[in-house]
Short mmCIF file of C-alpha atoms in Angstrom, two decimals:
data_model
loop_
_atom_site.label_atom_id
_atom_site.label_comp_id
_atom_site.label_asym_id
_atom_site.label_seq_id
_atom_site.Cartn_x
_atom_site.Cartn_y
_atom_site.Cartn_z
CA MET S 1 0.00 0.00 0.00
CA SER S 2 1.29 3.38 -1.00
CA PRO S 3 1.98 6.08 1.60
CA GLU S 4 -0.85 8.10 0.17
CA GLN S 5 -3.31 5.27 0.64
CA ASN S 6 -2.11 4.79 4.21
CA ASN S 7 -2.75 8.42 4.95
CA VAL S 8 -6.26 8.26 3.52
CA GLN S 9 -7.06 5.12 5.54
CA ALA S 10 -5.73 6.70 8.72
CA LEU S 11 -7.79 9.80 8.09
CA GLU S 12 -10.92 7.71 7.50
CA SER S 13 -10.29 5.80 10.72
CA ALA S 14 -9.84 9.02 12.67
CA ILE S 15 -13.00 10.46 11.17
CA MET S 16 -14.96 7.28 11.96
CA GLU S 17 -13.64 7.21 15.49
CA GLU S 18 -14.54 10.86 16.02
CA ALA S 19 -18.01 10.29 14.52
CA ALA S 20 -18.52 7.32 16.84
CA LYS S 21 -17.50 9.39 19.84
CA GLU S 22 -19.86 12.18 18.78
CA ALA S 23 -22.65 9.66 18.27
CA HIS S 24 -22.09 8.18 21.73
CA LYS S 25 -22.05 11.66 23.22
CA ILE S 26 -25.28 12.61 21.50
CA LEU S 27 -26.86 9.32 22.55
CA ALA S 28 -25.75 9.82 26.17
CA GLU S 29 -27.10 13.37 26.22
CA ALA S 30 -30.37 12.17 24.70
CA GLN S 31 -30.61 9.41 27.29
CA ALA S 32 -29.90 11.87 30.11
CA GLN S 33 -32.47 14.27 28.73
CA ALA S 34 -35.00 11.47 28.43
CA ASP S 35 -34.28 10.39 32.01
CA SER S 36 -34.67 14.00 33.17
CA ILE S 37 -37.96 14.35 31.33
CA ARG S 38 -39.20 11.07 32.78
CA GLY S 39 -38.12 12.22 36.25
CA GLN S 40 -39.88 15.54 35.87
CA ALA S 41 -42.97 13.82 34.53
CA GLN S 42 -42.92 11.38 37.45
CA ALA S 43 -42.47 14.24 39.93
CA GLN S 44 -45.30 16.14 38.30
CA SER S 45 -47.42 13.00 38.28
CA ASP S 46 -46.68 12.38 41.97
CA ALA S 47 -47.45 16.00 42.81
CA LYS S 48 -50.66 15.86 40.80
CA ARG S 49 -51.60 12.59 42.46
CA GLU S 50 -50.97 14.07 45.92
CA THR S 51 -52.99 17.16 44.98
CA ILE S 52 -55.88 14.99 43.84
CA LEU S 53 -55.67 12.85 46.99
CA GLN S 54 -55.52 15.93 49.23
CA GLN S 55 -58.49 17.47 47.45
CA ALA S 56 -60.38 14.19 47.85
CA ARG S 57 -59.53 14.10 51.57
CA GLU S 58 -60.67 17.70 52.01
CA GLU S 59 -63.91 17.06 50.13
CA ALA S 60 -64.54 13.92 52.18
CA GLU S 61 -63.94 15.85 55.43
CA ALA S 62 -66.20 18.67 54.29
CA THR S 63 -68.90 16.15 53.35
CA ARG S 64 -68.56 14.43 56.72
CA GLU S 65 -68.78 17.73 58.61
CA HIS S 66 -71.77 18.81 56.54
CA THR S 67 -73.48 15.47 57.14
CA GLU S 68 -72.84 15.70 60.89
CA ALA S 69 -74.07 19.31 61.01
CA THR S 70 -77.18 18.38 59.04
CA ALA S 71 -77.85 15.42 61.34
CA GLN S 72 -77.40 17.58 64.45
CA LEU S 73 -79.68 20.26 63.03
CA GLU S 74 -82.33 17.69 62.17
CA ALA S 75 -82.04 16.15 65.65
CA GLN S 76 -82.45 19.59 67.20
CA ARG S 77 -85.48 20.29 65.03
CA LEU S 78 -87.01 16.96 66.00
CA LYS S 79 -86.31 17.68 69.68
CA LEU S 80 -87.94 21.11 69.44
CA ARG S 81 -90.93 19.72 67.55
CA ARG S 82 -91.48 17.01 70.17
CA ARG S 83 -91.06 19.62 72.90
CA GLU S 84 -93.69 21.84 71.31
CA GLU S 85 -96.05 18.87 70.87
CA ALA S 86 -95.61 17.89 74.53
CA LEU S 87 -96.14 21.46 75.73
CA THR S 88 -99.20 21.83 73.52
CA ARG S 89 -100.71 18.65 75.04
CA VAL S 90 -99.98 19.84 78.58
CA PHE S 91 -101.57 23.25 78.08
CA ALA S 92 -104.51 21.74 76.20
CA ASP S 93 -105.14 19.38 79.13
CA ALA S 94 -104.82 22.30 81.56
CA HIS S 95 -107.30 24.31 79.49
CA GLN S 96 -109.83 21.46 79.56
CA GLN S 97 -109.52 21.21 83.34
CA LEU S 98 -110.28 24.90 83.88
CA ALA S 99 -114.00 24.15 83.89
CA SER S 100 -113.58 22.16 87.09
CA VAL S 101 -111.89 25.01 88.98
CA ALA S 102 -115.26 26.61 89.76
CA GLN S 103 -116.15 23.44 91.70
CA TRP S 104 -113.14 23.64 93.99
CA PRO S 105 -113.95 24.20 97.68
CA ASP S 106 -111.87 27.39 97.81
CA TYR S 107 -113.18 28.86 94.55
CA GLU S 108 -114.85 31.74 96.36
CA GLN S 109 -111.45 32.91 97.61
CA ILE S 110 -110.04 32.42 94.09
CA ALA S 111 -112.81 34.57 92.63
CA HIS S 112 -112.13 37.31 95.18
CA ARG S 113 -108.46 37.30 94.21
CA LEU S 114 -109.36 37.52 90.52
CA VAL S 115 -111.40 40.66 91.23
CA ARG S 116 -108.64 42.22 93.35
CA GLU S 117 -106.02 41.66 90.64
CA ALA S 118 -108.30 43.04 87.93
CA VAL S 119 -109.05 46.18 89.99
CA GLU S 120 -105.32 46.78 90.49
CA HIS S 121 -104.61 46.47 86.76
CA LEU S 122 -107.62 48.47 85.61
CA GLY S 123 -106.84 51.40 87.92
CA THR S 124 -110.31 52.95 88.13
CA ASP S 125 -112.64 54.08 90.91
CA GLU S 126 -115.68 52.32 89.42
CA ALA S 127 -116.02 49.09 87.45
CA LEU S 128 -118.47 46.56 86.12
CA VAL S 129 -117.66 42.98 87.08
CA ARG S 130 -118.57 40.51 84.36
CA ALA S 131 -118.38 36.85 85.35
CA ASP S 132 -119.54 33.40 84.31
CA GLU S 133 -122.56 31.95 86.05
CA GLU S 134 -120.62 29.98 88.70
CA THR S 135 -118.30 32.88 89.48
CA GLN S 136 -121.19 35.36 89.58
CA ARG S 137 -122.87 33.11 92.12
CA VAL S 138 -119.98 33.60 94.59
CA LEU S 139 -119.63 37.29 93.71
CA SER S 140 -123.00 38.50 94.83
CA GLY S 141 -123.79 42.18 95.06
CA GLU S 142 -123.02 42.10 98.77
CA VAL S 143 -119.65 40.45 98.19
CA LEU S 144 -118.77 43.00 95.50
CA ALA S 145 -119.75 45.82 97.84
CA ASP S 146 -117.43 44.44 100.53
CA LEU S 147 -114.59 43.98 98.02
CA GLY S 148 -115.18 47.47 96.68
CA GLN S 149 -114.98 48.96 100.15
CA GLU S 150 -111.78 47.03 100.79
CA LEU S 151 -110.25 48.20 97.53
CA GLY S 152 -111.63 51.72 97.50
CA VAL S 153 -113.63 51.27 94.30
CA ARG S 154 -117.32 50.95 93.41
CA LEU S 155 -118.04 47.51 91.93
CA HIS S 156 -121.22 46.57 90.10
CA THR S 157 -122.41 43.32 88.61
CA GLY S 158 -122.01 43.38 84.82
CA GLU S 159 -123.25 41.16 82.00
CA LEU S 160 -122.81 37.41 82.24
CA LEU S 161 -119.81 35.82 80.52
CA ALA S 162 -121.00 33.11 78.17
CA GLN S 163 -117.71 31.28 77.47
CA SER S 164 -114.84 31.97 79.86
CA ILE S 165 -114.48 31.22 83.58
CA GLY S 166 -113.46 34.04 85.89
CA VAL S 167 -113.97 37.79 85.68
CA VAL S 168 -113.64 40.64 83.21
CA LEU S 169 -113.72 44.16 84.66
CA GLU S 170 -114.82 47.13 82.57
CA THR S 171 -115.20 50.83 83.19
CA PRO S 172 -118.84 51.97 83.00
CA ASP S 173 -118.19 53.62 79.62
CA HIS S 174 -116.69 50.31 78.34
CA HIS S 175 -113.56 52.11 77.13
CA ARG S 176 -111.22 50.13 79.35
CA ARG S 177 -111.30 46.51 80.40
CA TYR S 178 -109.13 43.92 82.04
CA ASP S 179 -109.64 40.24 81.28
CA ASN S 180 -108.77 38.11 84.29
CA THR S 181 -110.53 34.92 83.26
CA LEU S 182 -108.77 31.63 83.89
CA GLU S 183 -108.31 31.02 80.15
CA THR S 184 -106.65 34.40 79.62
CA ARG S 185 -104.48 33.96 82.72
CA LEU S 186 -103.29 30.58 81.40
CA GLY S 187 -102.41 32.22 78.10
CA ARG S 188 -100.46 34.97 79.85
CA MET S 189 -98.62 32.41 81.95
CA LYS S 190 -97.78 30.11 79.05
CA ASP S 191 -94.49 31.76 78.07
CA SER S 192 -93.15 31.83 81.62
CA LEU S 193 -94.28 28.24 82.23
CA ARG S 194 -92.79 26.75 79.07
CA THR S 195 -89.29 26.12 80.46
CA PRO S 196 -90.28 24.66 83.88
CA VAL S 197 -93.02 22.52 82.30
CA TYR S 198 -90.54 21.17 79.75
CA HIS S 199 -88.03 20.33 82.50
CA ILE S 200 -90.76 18.47 84.38
CA LEU S 201 -91.70 16.54 81.23
CA MET S 202 -88.05 15.56 80.78
CA GLY S 203 -87.85 14.36 84.38
CA GLU S 204 -85.49 17.16 85.38
CA THR S 205 -85.50 19.13 88.60
CA VAL S 206 -86.92 22.62 88.15
#
């Protein structure tokens, strides 16, 4: 082989070797870049997965809290509804029993007290005393005269009450009145009695 051919072959070998090195370098860089991309993708995937899991946990916790709050609210509503039903039954029973009060042995004293309270609230020097038939029976003209003298007011028998039990006092001109019947008194007392009655129904000490 001539020297010239040897030189050409050596040059070709050098070029091939350099090309191979460059190819390996490019391949290594490509592999590293691919590994980096895969790593970044995996990191992003892991982060996304954790974000999704965290969001799911938060939504589950919010759902649980909402469910518990809804259940507690419904339980409270049920408790209040049952309380109202129980109170309504108690006051309805009390209202039905008012008719028997006029038959109590001390009803005359009760009727006197009803008149005294009504006079104090009405604040007049003369009044008509309206009462149901049973109450009017124990509040005769003589009794009213004695009560009037005691209270410093002129009391007269008024028209008969057809429905309620107790007394209603009116001024002679009918411009002012005070209802002190048992039914009205029960209604006025209802708000103040609600809590103690409920405690009694629940078996609690008032």
